[in-house]
């Protein structure tokens, strides 16, 4: 009896919408729990650390919400930059990602602020 490898390969190429929604629901619940824990933290906790953690969690939560929208519009699992499919292994680890690894590396290597190039006077 042989295994149908084409079905297995197809399964590994993309997460189903159901799988994506389950993973995103889990991420959302985790981040909301973290936010509640921060809000309930002792008053003597270092304000700067708590504020930084809260900002990070809120940023990730916004990325999770954006991923829900991509599931709805059919663009989930497609890299926002190069438009190639994001490998299912990456989506299993980081279900809210909008970029494939190479595009993520490229965006991380770009400076956040690029001053305008000086223009030379025409003369």
XYZ file of N, CA, C and O in Angstrom:
492
model
N 0.847 -1.177 0.000
C 0.000 0.000 0.000
C 0.889 1.236 0.000
O 1.773 1.377 0.818
N 0.678 2.143 -0.931
C 1.526 3.327 -1.026
C 0.831 4.530 -0.395
O -0.390 4.611 -0.355
N 1.643 5.429 0.073
C 1.111 6.667 0.631
C 0.900 7.678 -0.473
O 1.700 7.762 -1.405
N -0.137 8.444 -0.381
C -0.401 9.484 -1.370
C 0.401 10.724 -0.977
O -0.034 11.524 -0.164
N 1.598 10.876 -1.538
C 2.476 11.982 -1.151
C 1.984 13.316 -1.675
O 2.252 14.340 -1.079
N 1.237 13.316 -2.761
C 0.758 14.593 -3.288
C -0.203 15.262 -2.307
O -0.193 16.468 -2.129
N -1.040 14.456 -1.638
C -1.956 15.009 -0.647
C -1.186 15.543 0.549
O -1.476 16.619 1.060
N -0.162 14.808 0.986
C 0.663 15.252 2.106
C 1.391 16.536 1.734
O 1.441 17.472 2.517
N 1.956 16.597 0.551
C 2.674 17.789 0.118
C 1.737 18.987 0.033
O 2.081 20.079 0.439
N 0.540 18.788 -0.503
C -0.428 19.882 -0.589
C -0.781 20.372 0.803
O -0.874 21.562 1.047
N -0.962 19.482 1.738
C -1.310 19.841 3.112
C -0.217 20.708 3.726
O -0.475 21.611 4.478
N 1.021 20.444 3.417
C 2.139 21.155 4.007
C 2.403 22.506 3.349
O 3.143 23.302 3.869
N 1.830 22.761 2.187
C 2.090 24.018 1.500
C 1.389 25.192 2.152
O 1.914 26.290 2.187
N 0.177 24.992 2.669
C -0.584 26.087 3.269
C -1.413 25.567 4.428
O -1.882 24.446 4.408
N -1.587 26.410 5.423
C -2.513 26.078 6.496
C -3.928 26.273 5.971
O -4.179 27.165 5.168
N -4.841 25.480 6.449
C -6.232 25.718 6.088
C -6.716 26.946 6.845
O -6.114 27.350 7.842
N -7.795 27.526 6.388
C -8.354 28.693 7.067
C -8.707 28.327 8.505
O -8.467 29.105 9.434
N -9.236 27.126 8.710
C -9.590 26.677 10.058
C -8.357 26.613 10.957
O -8.381 27.081 12.093
N -7.269 26.022 10.443
C -6.029 25.932 11.220
C -5.490 27.325 11.526
O -5.065 27.605 12.650
N -5.508 28.192 10.531
C -5.017 29.561 10.730
C -5.853 30.273 11.786
O -5.303 30.924 12.685
N -7.166 30.141 11.706
C -8.036 30.797 12.680
C -7.795 30.258 14.090
O -7.773 31.029 15.053
N -7.593 28.957 14.220
C -7.314 28.379 15.534
C -6.024 28.940 16.120
O -5.973 29.311 17.285
N -4.991 28.996 15.299
C -3.707 29.514 15.774
C -3.812 31.000 16.131
O -3.255 31.450 17.125
N -4.533 31.753 15.320
C -4.693 33.182 15.585
C -5.535 33.421 16.837
O -5.222 34.314 17.634
N -6.574 32.611 17.043
C -7.382 32.726 18.264
C -6.512 32.469 19.494
O -6.625 33.161 20.502
N -5.638 31.469 19.397
C -4.740 31.161 20.505
C -3.797 32.341 20.772
O -3.589 32.730 21.930
N -3.226 32.904 19.706
C -2.331 34.055 19.864
C -3.069 35.232 20.494
O -2.557 35.897 21.389
N -4.275 35.500 20.020
C -5.066 36.609 20.561
C -5.334 36.391 22.051
O -5.127 37.284 22.867
N -5.783 35.205 22.405
C -6.087 34.908 23.807
C -4.842 35.044 24.681
O -4.906 35.602 25.787
N -3.706 34.566 24.176
C -2.461 34.675 24.938
C -2.078 36.126 25.182
O -1.702 36.507 26.290
N -2.170 36.946 24.144
C -1.786 38.359 24.286
C -2.746 39.106 25.196
O -2.336 39.942 25.993
N -4.041 38.807 25.100
C -5.013 39.463 25.977
C -4.779 39.059 27.433
O -4.887 39.893 28.341
N -4.426 37.803 27.664
C -4.100 37.347 29.014
C -2.869 38.078 29.537
O -2.832 38.501 30.700
N -1.876 38.241 28.688
C -0.670 38.966 29.099
C -1.003 40.414 29.450
O -0.497 40.953 30.437
N -1.839 41.048 28.647
C -2.223 42.436 28.940
C -2.965 42.527 30.273
O -2.714 43.452 31.062
N -3.872 41.590 30.524
C -4.593 41.592 31.808
C -3.628 41.411 32.965
O -3.748 42.066 33.997
N -2.656 40.530 32.806
C -1.680 40.295 33.869
C -0.866 41.555 34.145
O -0.587 41.880 35.305
N -0.500 42.267 33.096
C 0.247 43.517 33.278
C -0.615 44.540 33.997
O -0.160 45.218 34.918
N -1.876 44.644 33.596
C -2.778 45.599 34.238
C -2.982 45.278 35.719
O -3.182 46.178 36.534
N -2.922 43.992 36.056
C -3.144 43.574 37.435
C -1.847 43.471 38.239
O -1.875 43.104 39.413
N -0.719 43.794 37.612
C 0.580 43.658 38.282
C 0.657 44.585 39.491
O -0.028 45.600 39.571
N 1.519 44.215 40.392
C 1.705 45.025 41.598
C 2.115 46.442 41.227
O 2.806 46.690 40.247
N 1.711 47.375 42.047
C 1.996 48.791 41.798
C 3.478 49.097 41.870
O 3.939 50.060 41.246
N 4.252 48.293 42.583
C 5.676 48.588 42.717
C 6.514 48.031 41.561
O 7.724 48.174 41.550
N 5.865 47.393 40.591
C 6.603 46.896 39.424
C 7.183 48.071 38.661
O 6.616 49.160 38.631
N 8.307 47.851 38.061
C 8.964 48.939 37.340
C 8.089 49.411 36.187
O 7.754 48.641 35.293
N 7.735 50.664 36.212
C 6.817 51.239 35.234
C 7.355 51.142 33.811
O 6.614 50.805 32.885
N 8.622 51.417 33.614
C 9.200 51.393 32.268
C 9.128 49.991 31.662
O 8.754 49.821 30.509
N 9.483 48.979 32.454
C 9.455 47.598 31.962
C 8.029 47.205 31.614
O 7.767 46.624 30.554
N 7.109 47.522 32.490
C 5.712 47.172 32.253
C 5.171 47.885 31.021
O 4.445 47.303 30.222
N 5.524 49.129 30.862
C 5.066 49.906 29.711
C 5.613 49.317 28.408
O 4.888 49.190 27.428
N 6.883 48.938 28.419
C 7.504 48.348 27.229
C 6.849 47.017 26.889
O 6.539 46.743 25.729
N 6.612 46.190 27.898
C 5.954 44.906 27.666
C 4.549 45.119 27.106
O 4.131 44.431 26.178
N 3.847 46.060 27.673
C 2.478 46.324 27.229
C 2.471 46.808 25.777
O 1.652 46.362 24.974
N 3.398 47.695 25.423
C 3.489 48.179 24.039
C 3.766 47.037 23.071
O 3.165 46.960 21.996
N 4.673 46.145 23.453
C 5.015 45.004 22.596
C 3.816 44.082 22.409
O 3.503 43.668 21.290
N 3.131 43.789 23.497
C 1.966 42.903 23.414
C 0.869 43.544 22.563
O 0.236 42.876 21.743
N 0.658 44.846 22.717
C -0.363 45.527 21.918
C 0.005 45.533 20.443
O -0.858 45.369 19.579
N 1.304 45.658 20.120
C 1.749 45.606 18.730
C 1.478 44.225 18.139
O 0.939 44.096 17.037
N 1.806 43.168 18.891
C 1.573 41.805 18.415
C 0.081 41.554 18.269
O -0.365 40.942 17.289
N -0.702 42.040 19.215
C -2.155 41.876 19.127
C -2.701 42.541 17.865
O -3.563 41.986 17.180
N -2.177 43.710 17.515
C -2.592 44.380 16.275
C -2.203 43.533 15.057
O -2.967 43.444 14.086
N -1.026 42.885 15.112
C -0.609 42.011 14.013
C -1.528 40.794 13.917
O -1.846 40.343 12.807
N -1.967 40.267 15.052
C -2.900 39.130 15.061
C -4.219 39.557 14.428
O -4.781 38.839 13.585
N -4.715 40.723 14.803
C -5.980 41.218 14.230
C -5.847 41.420 12.717
O -6.764 41.099 11.955
N -4.697 41.926 12.275
C -4.469 42.106 10.837
C -4.442 40.749 10.129
O -4.922 40.627 8.991
N -3.907 39.724 10.801
C -3.878 38.381 10.206
C -5.293 37.829 10.053
O -5.596 37.171 9.058
N -6.175 38.111 11.035
C -7.577 37.703 10.889
C -8.173 38.337 9.626
O -8.899 37.688 8.873
N -7.870 39.600 9.387
C -8.380 40.280 8.192
C -7.834 39.627 6.922
O -8.558 39.484 5.929
N -6.557 39.207 6.950
C -5.977 38.541 5.772
C -6.648 37.195 5.522
O -6.830 36.795 4.373
N -7.014 36.480 6.594
C -7.751 35.221 6.412
C -9.065 35.520 5.701
O -9.449 34.835 4.744
N -9.751 36.552 6.150
C -11.043 36.918 5.566
C -10.920 37.335 4.101
O -11.768 36.979 3.286
N -9.869 38.097 3.753
C -9.770 38.576 2.369
C -9.003 37.618 1.451
O -8.816 37.888 0.272
N -8.543 36.480 2.025
C -7.884 35.468 1.204
C -6.400 35.672 0.993
O -5.766 34.912 0.273
N -5.807 36.676 1.633
C -4.381 36.923 1.431
C -3.517 36.333 2.535
O -2.292 36.491 2.517
N -4.123 35.622 3.486
C -3.360 35.004 4.571
C -2.404 33.971 3.984
O -2.763 33.184 3.124
N -1.166 33.981 4.470
C -0.171 33.018 4.008
C 0.580 33.460 2.773
O 1.430 32.740 2.274
N 0.291 34.660 2.292
C 0.993 35.230 1.140
C 1.843 36.391 1.652
O 1.349 37.267 2.362
N 3.114 36.391 1.305
C 4.018 37.445 1.773
C 3.561 38.802 1.254
O 3.315 38.969 0.060
N 3.438 39.755 2.161
C 2.997 41.105 1.822
C 4.007 41.823 0.926
O 3.640 42.689 0.148
N 5.274 41.411 0.991
C 6.308 42.090 0.228
C 6.541 41.472 -1.148
O 6.458 42.156 -2.159
N 6.816 40.159 -1.187
C 7.173 39.516 -2.467
C 6.013 38.756 -3.102
O 6.145 38.278 -4.215
N 4.915 38.614 -2.406
C 3.694 37.920 -2.831
C 3.866 36.409 -3.057
O 3.012 35.786 -3.654
N 4.932 35.839 -2.528
C 5.107 34.390 -2.579
C 4.443 33.767 -1.354
O 4.281 34.428 -0.328
N 4.095 32.492 -1.434
C 3.518 31.827 -0.255
C 4.520 31.794 0.904
O 5.710 31.563 0.694
N 4.034 32.049 2.100
C 4.849 31.930 3.307
C 4.835 30.449 3.682
O 3.765 29.840 3.759
N 6.002 29.846 3.917
C 6.028 28.419 4.257
C 5.163 28.105 5.483
O 5.132 28.868 6.452
N 4.468 26.982 5.405
C 3.552 26.596 6.479
C 4.286 26.462 7.811
O 3.735 26.774 8.862
N 5.549 26.035 7.778
C 6.315 25.912 9.021
C 6.453 27.268 9.714
O 6.390 27.345 10.932
N 6.627 28.329 8.948
C 6.727 29.672 9.535
C 5.377 30.087 10.113
O 5.312 30.660 11.194
N 4.303 29.795 9.392
C 2.965 30.153 9.877
C 2.584 29.355 11.119
O 1.838 29.850 11.962
N 3.086 28.138 11.237
C 2.806 27.354 12.433
C 3.499 27.958 13.652
O 2.964 27.931 14.748
N 4.675 28.512 13.456
C 5.437 29.113 14.551
C 4.954 30.532 14.844
O 4.824 30.938 15.991
N 4.690 31.295 13.802
C 4.313 32.707 13.919
C 3.080 32.951 13.046
O 3.175 33.505 11.953
N 1.901 32.525 13.505
C 0.719 32.522 12.640
C 0.259 33.899 12.172
O -0.481 33.997 11.205
N 0.721 34.947 12.797
C 0.287 36.285 12.408
C 1.279 36.998 11.494
O 1.070 38.141 11.124
N 2.335 36.310 11.088
C 3.336 36.962 10.249
C 2.757 37.348 8.886
O 1.909 36.661 8.337
N 3.216 38.462 8.362
C 2.788 38.920 7.040
C 3.933 38.825 6.033
O 3.744 39.141 4.864
N 5.103 38.402 6.498
C 6.281 38.365 5.636
C 6.962 37.000 5.693
O 7.000 36.361 6.749
N 7.524 36.579 4.570
C 8.356 35.385 4.557
C 9.698 35.746 5.219
O 9.987 36.925 5.450
N 10.510 34.753 5.518
C 11.771 35.001 6.224
C 12.695 35.948 5.443
O 13.204 36.917 6.015
N 12.932 35.721 4.138
C 13.826 36.643 3.431
C 13.326 38.095 3.451
O 14.116 39.022 3.662
N 12.042 38.294 3.272
C 11.501 39.661 3.282
C 11.550 40.259 4.689
O 11.800 41.454 4.853
N 11.345 39.420 5.715
C 11.459 39.891 7.097
C 12.883 40.337 7.381
O 13.104 41.389 7.996
N 13.855 39.554 6.911
C 15.260 39.938 7.096
C 15.553 41.262 6.397
O 16.241 42.121 6.952
N 15.044 41.410 5.177
C 15.267 42.660 4.446
C 14.650 43.845 5.173
O 15.256 44.906 5.256
N 13.450 43.675 5.699
C 12.798 44.788 6.382
C 13.502 45.104 7.697
O 13.575 46.257 8.102
N 14.058 44.082 8.358
C 14.770 44.307 9.617
C 16.102 45.003 9.390
O 16.586 45.720 10.264
N 16.685 44.824 8.212
C 17.979 45.454 7.940
C 17.831 46.893 7.459
O 18.804 47.623 7.393
N 16.610 47.288 7.144
C 16.370 48.666 6.705
C 16.321 49.574 7.925
O 15.671 49.264 8.908
N 16.989 50.725 7.867
C 16.890 51.655 8.991
C 15.473 52.192 9.109
O 14.758 52.334 8.112
N 15.048 52.443 10.347
C 13.705 52.955 10.565
C 13.544 54.362 10.012
O 12.480 54.756 9.580
N 14.606 55.146 10.039
C 14.533 56.514 9.546
C 15.665 56.721 8.568
O 16.815 56.459 8.876
N 15.315 57.168 7.397
C 16.324 57.508 6.410
C 16.209 58.991 6.120
O 15.188 59.432 5.586
N 17.212 59.758 6.506
C 17.140 61.186 6.233
C 17.136 61.421 4.731
O 17.702 60.654 3.972
N 16.463 62.482 4.299
C 16.440 62.759 2.864
C 17.847 63.052 2.358
O 18.680 63.595 3.073
N 18.080 62.649 1.130
C 19.388 62.933 0.529
C 19.485 64.437 0.257
O 18.532 65.060 -0.183
N 20.654 64.977 0.525
C 20.805 66.408 0.235
C 20.777 66.636 -1.272
O 21.304 65.841 -2.041
N 20.142 67.684 -1.664
C 20.111 68.013 -3.088
C 21.161 69.079 -3.336
O 21.332 70.002 -2.558
N 21.861 68.874 -4.398
C 22.906 69.822 -4.765
C 22.285 70.966 -5.568
O 21.405 70.740 -6.390
N 22.721 72.175 -5.287
C 22.187 73.302 -6.061
C 22.574 73.176 -7.517
O 23.661 72.747 -7.849
N 21.656 73.536 -8.355
C 21.934 73.534 -9.800
C 22.626 74.844 -10.156
O 22.231 75.890 -9.698
N 23.557 74.679 -10.927
C 24.224 75.934 -11.173
C 24.631 76.111 -12.520
O 25.179 76.787 -13.149
